[in-house]
PDB file of C-alpha atoms (C1' of nucleotides) in Angstrom:
ATOM      1  CA  VAL A   1       1.728   0.291 -27.373  1.00 38.00           C
ATOM      2  CA  LYS A   2       2.295   2.104 -24.135  1.00 38.00           C
ATOM      3  CA  ARG A   3       0.492   4.718 -22.153  1.00 38.00           C
ATOM      4  CA  PRO A   4      -3.047   5.454 -23.269  1.00 43.00           C
ATOM      5  CA  THR A   5      -3.787   7.517 -20.197  1.00 43.00           C
ATOM      6  CA  ARG A   6      -2.047  10.494 -18.737  1.00 44.00           C
ATOM      7  CA  ALA A   7      -0.590  10.259 -15.278  1.00 52.00           C
ATOM      8  CA  ARG A   8      -1.359  13.420 -13.387  1.00 60.00           C
ATOM      9  CA  SER A   9      -1.157  13.925  -9.654  1.00 72.00           C
ATOM     10  CA  ALA A  10      -4.508  14.717  -8.082  1.00 76.00           C
ATOM     11  CA  SER A  11      -5.221  17.836  -6.099  1.00 79.00           C
ATOM     12  CA  ILE A  12      -6.427  17.640  -2.531  1.00 83.00           C
ATOM     13  CA  SER A  13     -10.045  18.186  -3.507  1.00 85.00           C
ATOM     14  CA  GLU A  14      -9.845  15.628  -6.289  1.00 82.00           C
ATOM     15  CA  ARG A  15      -8.465  13.107  -3.872  1.00 88.00           C
ATOM     16  CA  GLU A  16     -11.258  13.782  -1.438  1.00 90.00           C
ATOM     17  CA  ALA A  17     -13.733  13.264  -4.267  1.00 91.00           C
ATOM     18  CA  MET A  18     -12.124   9.938  -5.124  1.00 93.00           C
ATOM     19  CA  ARG A  19     -12.269   8.938  -1.497  1.00 94.00           C
ATOM     20  CA  GLN A  20     -15.953   9.750  -1.323  1.00 95.00           C
ATOM     21  CA  ARG A  21     -16.743   7.773  -4.462  1.00 95.00           C
ATOM     22  CA  ILE A  22     -14.762   4.785  -3.249  1.00 96.00           C
ATOM     23  CA  LEU A  23     -16.408   4.779   0.152  1.00 97.00           C
ATOM     24  CA  ALA A  24     -19.848   5.238  -1.370  1.00 97.00           C
ATOM     25  CA  THR A  25     -19.222   2.235  -3.598  1.00 97.00           C
ATOM     26  CA  VAL A  26     -18.014   0.075  -0.744  1.00 97.00           C
ATOM     27  CA  ASP A  27     -21.011   1.170   1.246  1.00 97.00           C
ATOM     28  CA  SER A  28     -23.276  -0.176  -1.471  1.00 96.00           C
ATOM     29  CA  ILE A  29     -21.998  -3.745  -1.254  1.00 97.00           C
ATOM     30  CA  PRO A  30     -24.933  -5.761   0.081  1.00 97.00           C
ATOM     31  CA  ARG A  31     -24.665  -7.767   3.231  1.00 96.00           C
ATOM     32  CA  GLY A  32     -23.437 -11.283   2.524  1.00 96.00           C
ATOM     33  CA  ASN A  33     -21.621 -10.200  -0.623  1.00 97.00           C
ATOM     34  CA  VAL A  34     -18.038  -9.268  -1.388  1.00 97.00           C
ATOM     35  CA  ALA A  35     -16.273  -7.243  -4.061  1.00 97.00           C
ATOM     36  CA  THR A  36     -12.625  -7.034  -5.061  1.00 97.00           C
ATOM     37  CA  TYR A  37     -10.458  -3.940  -4.764  1.00 97.00           C
ATOM     38  CA  GLY A  38     -10.311  -3.723  -8.520  1.00 96.00           C
ATOM     39  CA  GLU A  39     -14.066  -3.896  -8.881  1.00 96.00           C
ATOM     40  CA  ILE A  40     -14.573  -1.156  -6.351  1.00 97.00           C
ATOM     41  CA  ALA A  41     -12.071   1.003  -8.173  1.00 96.00           C
ATOM     42  CA  ARG A  42     -13.854   0.449 -11.486  1.00 95.00           C
ATOM     43  CA  GLU A  43     -17.264   1.127 -10.031  1.00 95.00           C
ATOM     44  CA  ALA A  44     -15.922   4.315  -8.545  1.00 94.00           C
ATOM     45  CA  GLY A  45     -14.626   5.378 -11.933  1.00 93.00           C
ATOM     46  CA  LEU A  46     -11.022   4.737 -10.974  1.00 93.00           C
ATOM     47  CA  SER A  47     -10.212   1.773 -13.128  1.00 92.00           C
ATOM     48  CA  GLY A  48      -6.785   0.307 -12.519  1.00 92.00           C
ATOM     49  CA  ARG A  49      -6.374   1.882  -9.123  1.00 95.00           C
ATOM     50  CA  ALA A  50      -7.145  -0.974  -6.796  1.00 96.00           C
ATOM     51  CA  ARG A  51      -4.311   0.004  -4.503  1.00 96.00           C
ATOM     52  CA  LEU A  52      -5.928   3.324  -3.893  1.00 96.00           C
ATOM     53  CA  VAL A  53      -9.000   1.495  -2.630  1.00 97.00           C
ATOM     54  CA  GLY A  54      -6.868  -0.417  -0.161  1.00 96.00           C
ATOM     55  CA  ARG A  55      -5.171   2.772   0.943  1.00 96.00           C
ATOM     56  CA  ILE A  56      -8.464   4.507   1.563  1.00 96.00           C
ATOM     57  CA  LEU A  57      -9.917   1.590   3.491  1.00 96.00           C
ATOM     58  CA  ARG A  58      -6.796   1.292   5.576  1.00 94.00           C
ATOM     59  CA  GLU A  59      -7.297   4.836   6.753  1.00 93.00           C
ATOM     60  CA  LEU A  60     -10.853   4.308   7.911  1.00 94.00           C
ATOM     61  CA  PRO A  61     -11.403   5.030  11.592  1.00 93.00           C
ATOM     62  CA  SER A  62     -12.152   1.946  13.680  1.00 88.00           C
ATOM     63  CA  GLY A  63     -15.714   2.972  14.342  1.00 90.00           C
ATOM     64  CA  SER A  64     -16.625   3.467  10.699  1.00 94.00           C
ATOM     65  CA  LYS A  65     -19.946   2.207   9.424  1.00 95.00           C
ATOM     66  CA  ILE A  66     -18.446   1.447   6.031  1.00 97.00           C
ATOM     67  CA  PRO A  67     -18.504  -2.328   5.368  1.00 97.00           C
ATOM     68  CA  TRP A  68     -14.762  -2.503   4.620  1.00 97.00           C
ATOM     69  CA  HIS A  69     -14.739  -6.209   5.429  1.00 97.00           C
ATOM     70  CA  ARG A  70     -16.663  -6.938   2.227  1.00 98.00           C
ATOM     71  CA  VAL A  71     -13.667  -5.981   0.114  1.00 97.00           C
ATOM     72  CA  ILE A  72     -11.221  -8.754  -0.718  1.00 97.00           C
ATOM     73  CA  ASN A  73      -8.568  -9.331  -3.360  1.00 97.00           C
ATOM     74  CA  ALA A  74      -9.052 -10.810  -6.812  1.00 96.00           C
ATOM     75  CA  ALA A  75      -7.804 -14.191  -5.634  1.00 96.00           C
ATOM     76  CA  GLY A  76     -10.778 -14.411  -3.310  1.00 96.00           C
ATOM     77  CA  ARG A  77      -8.697 -13.981  -0.178  1.00 96.00           C
ATOM     78  CA  ILE A  78      -8.466 -11.489   2.619  1.00 96.00           C
ATOM     79  CA  SER A  79      -5.624  -9.065   2.053  1.00 95.00           C
ATOM     80  CA  VAL A  80      -5.559  -7.377   5.429  1.00 87.00           C
ATOM     81  CA  ARG A  81      -2.656  -8.410   7.623  1.00 82.00           C
ATOM     82  CA  GLY A  82      -2.611  -8.332  11.366  1.00 82.00           C
ATOM     83  CA  THR A  83      -5.466  -8.359  13.830  1.00 79.00           C
ATOM     84  CA  SER A  84      -7.995  -6.863  11.433  1.00 79.00           C
ATOM     85  CA  GLU A  85      -7.484  -9.923   9.275  1.00 82.00           C
ATOM     86  CA  HIS A  86      -9.357 -12.027  11.803  1.00 91.00           C
ATOM     87  CA  GLU A  87     -11.841  -9.277  12.370  1.00 94.00           C
ATOM     88  CA  GLN A  88     -12.637  -9.294   8.665  1.00 96.00           C
ATOM     89  CA  ALA A  89     -13.108 -13.066   8.603  1.00 95.00           C
ATOM     90  CA  ARG A  90     -15.356 -12.846  11.657  1.00 95.00           C
ATOM     91  CA  ARG A  91     -17.533 -10.175  10.143  1.00 96.00           C
ATOM     92  CA  LEU A  92     -17.838 -12.061   6.877  1.00 97.00           C
ATOM     93  CA  ARG A  93     -18.788 -15.318   8.540  1.00 96.00           C
ATOM     94  CA  ARG A  94     -21.309 -13.430  10.584  1.00 96.00           C
ATOM     95  CA  GLU A  95     -22.953 -12.556   7.247  1.00 97.00           C
ATOM     96  CA  ARG A  96     -22.866 -16.145   6.113  1.00 96.00           C
ATOM     97  CA  VAL A  97     -19.931 -15.685   3.767  1.00 97.00           C
ATOM     98  CA  THR A  98     -17.982 -18.926   3.889  1.00 95.00           C
ATOM     99  CA  ILE A  99     -14.214 -19.063   3.883  1.00 95.00           C
ATOM    100  CA  ASP A 100     -12.628 -22.412   3.101  1.00 94.00           C
ATOM    101  CA  ALA A 101      -9.786 -24.090   4.945  1.00 92.00           C
ATOM    102  CA  ARG A 102      -7.269 -22.418   2.681  1.00 92.00           C
ATOM    103  CA  GLY A 103      -8.633 -18.989   3.343  1.00 93.00           C
ATOM    104  CA  ARG A 104     -10.509 -18.610   0.111  1.00 95.00           C
ATOM    105  CA  ILE A 105     -13.947 -17.163  -0.433  1.00 96.00           C
ATOM    106  CA  ASP A 106     -16.062 -18.522  -3.259  1.00 93.00           C
ATOM    107  CA  LEU A 107     -16.348 -15.482  -5.478  1.00 92.00           C
ATOM    108  CA  ALA A 108     -18.720 -17.293  -7.808  1.00 91.00           C
ATOM    109  CA  ARG A 109     -21.164 -17.445  -4.965  1.00 94.00           C
ATOM    110  CA  HIS A 110     -20.581 -14.296  -2.966  1.00 95.00           C
ATOM    111  CA  ARG A 111     -19.335 -11.805  -5.509  1.00 95.00           C
ATOM    112  CA  TRP A 112     -21.405  -8.677  -5.680  1.00 92.00           C
ATOM    113  CA  ALA A 113     -22.971  -8.641  -9.126  1.00 77.00           C
ATOM    114  CA  THR A 114     -22.207  -5.090 -10.159  1.00 63.00           C
ATOM    115  CA  ALA A 115     -25.181  -4.966 -12.505  1.00 50.00           C
ATOM    116  CA  ARG A 116     -23.908  -2.771 -15.293  1.00 47.00           C
TER     117      ARG A 116
ATOM    118  C1'  DC B   1      14.903  14.749  -4.864  1.00 94.55           C
ATOM    119  C1'  DA B   2      15.673   9.526  -5.207  1.00 94.55           C
ATOM    120  C1'  DC B   3      14.022   5.295  -3.582  1.00 94.55           C
ATOM    121  C1'  DC B   4      10.936   2.162  -1.218  1.00 94.55           C
ATOM    122  C1'  DT B   5       6.505   0.232   0.134  1.00 94.55           C
ATOM    123  C1'  DG B   6       2.149  -1.217  -0.164  1.00 94.55           C
ATOM    124  C1'  DA B   7      -5.739  -3.822   2.444  1.00 94.55           C
ATOM    125  C1'  DC B   8      -3.905  -4.786  -5.831  1.00 94.55           C
ATOM    126  C1'  DA B   9      -4.419  -7.029 -10.550  1.00 94.55           C
ATOM    127  C1'  DG B  10      -3.549  -9.410 -14.770  1.00 94.55           C
ATOM    128  C1'  DA B  11      -0.450 -11.894 -17.731  1.00 94.55           C
ATOM    129  C1'  DA B  12       2.913 -15.387 -18.345  1.00 94.55           C
ATOM    130  C1'  DG B  13       5.365 -19.609 -17.374  1.00 94.55           C
TER     131       DG B  13
ATOM    132  C1'  DT C   1      -2.366 -23.008  -8.556  1.00 94.55           C
ATOM    133  C1'  DC C   2       1.664 -20.821  -7.342  1.00 94.55           C
ATOM    134  C1'  DT C   3       5.520 -17.627  -8.561  1.00 94.55           C
ATOM    135  C1'  DT C   4       7.360 -13.851 -10.956  1.00 94.55           C
ATOM    136  C1'  DC C   5       6.953  -9.606 -13.231  1.00 94.55           C
ATOM    137  C1'  DT C   6       5.043  -5.361 -14.713  1.00 94.55           C
ATOM    138  C1'  DG C   7       1.679  -1.537 -14.243  1.00 94.55           C
ATOM    139  C1'  DC C   8      -0.283   1.837 -10.872  1.00 94.55           C
ATOM    140  C1'  DC C   9       0.600   5.878  -7.682  1.00 94.55           C
ATOM    141  C1'  DA C  10       0.107   8.088  -2.883  1.00 94.55           C
ATOM    142  C1'  DG C  11       2.965   8.412   1.164  1.00 94.55           C
ATOM    143  C1'  DG C  12       6.796   7.596   3.797  1.00 94.55           C
ATOM    144  C1'  DT C  13      12.055   7.624   4.372  1.00 94.55           C
TER     145       DT C  13
END
DNA sequence: CACCTGACAGAAG
DNA sequence: TCTTCTGCCAGGT
């Protein structure tokens, strides 16, 4: 059993469409909730492309209104490295999302229930 | 054009 | 729970 799906490179316009869907999905995460990269990808119709979500978020301009800080990895931790790592933790705590001493967020409690 | 590098995830050990 | 490994694939070197 191998490749059920075809791997085709996306055109510029298709990529822009994917970007829009991803950002729209992230934008729909309610305050005080979090979602994983994989979940965002699935919700955006891009199952299996979690890394693309990270790539798109990484390119967001600093003044963006998109709640990028509500996206974390499947382990319940913050994936961003560098200064924005602290910025993400700050923003989450500001929304009452607790992060334990080991840097983990309780997904069972804060995970965005993607009612589907 | 070959090879490497990720804001990732799931399975296996 | 942590580590290792395999998919995934756009961009950078």
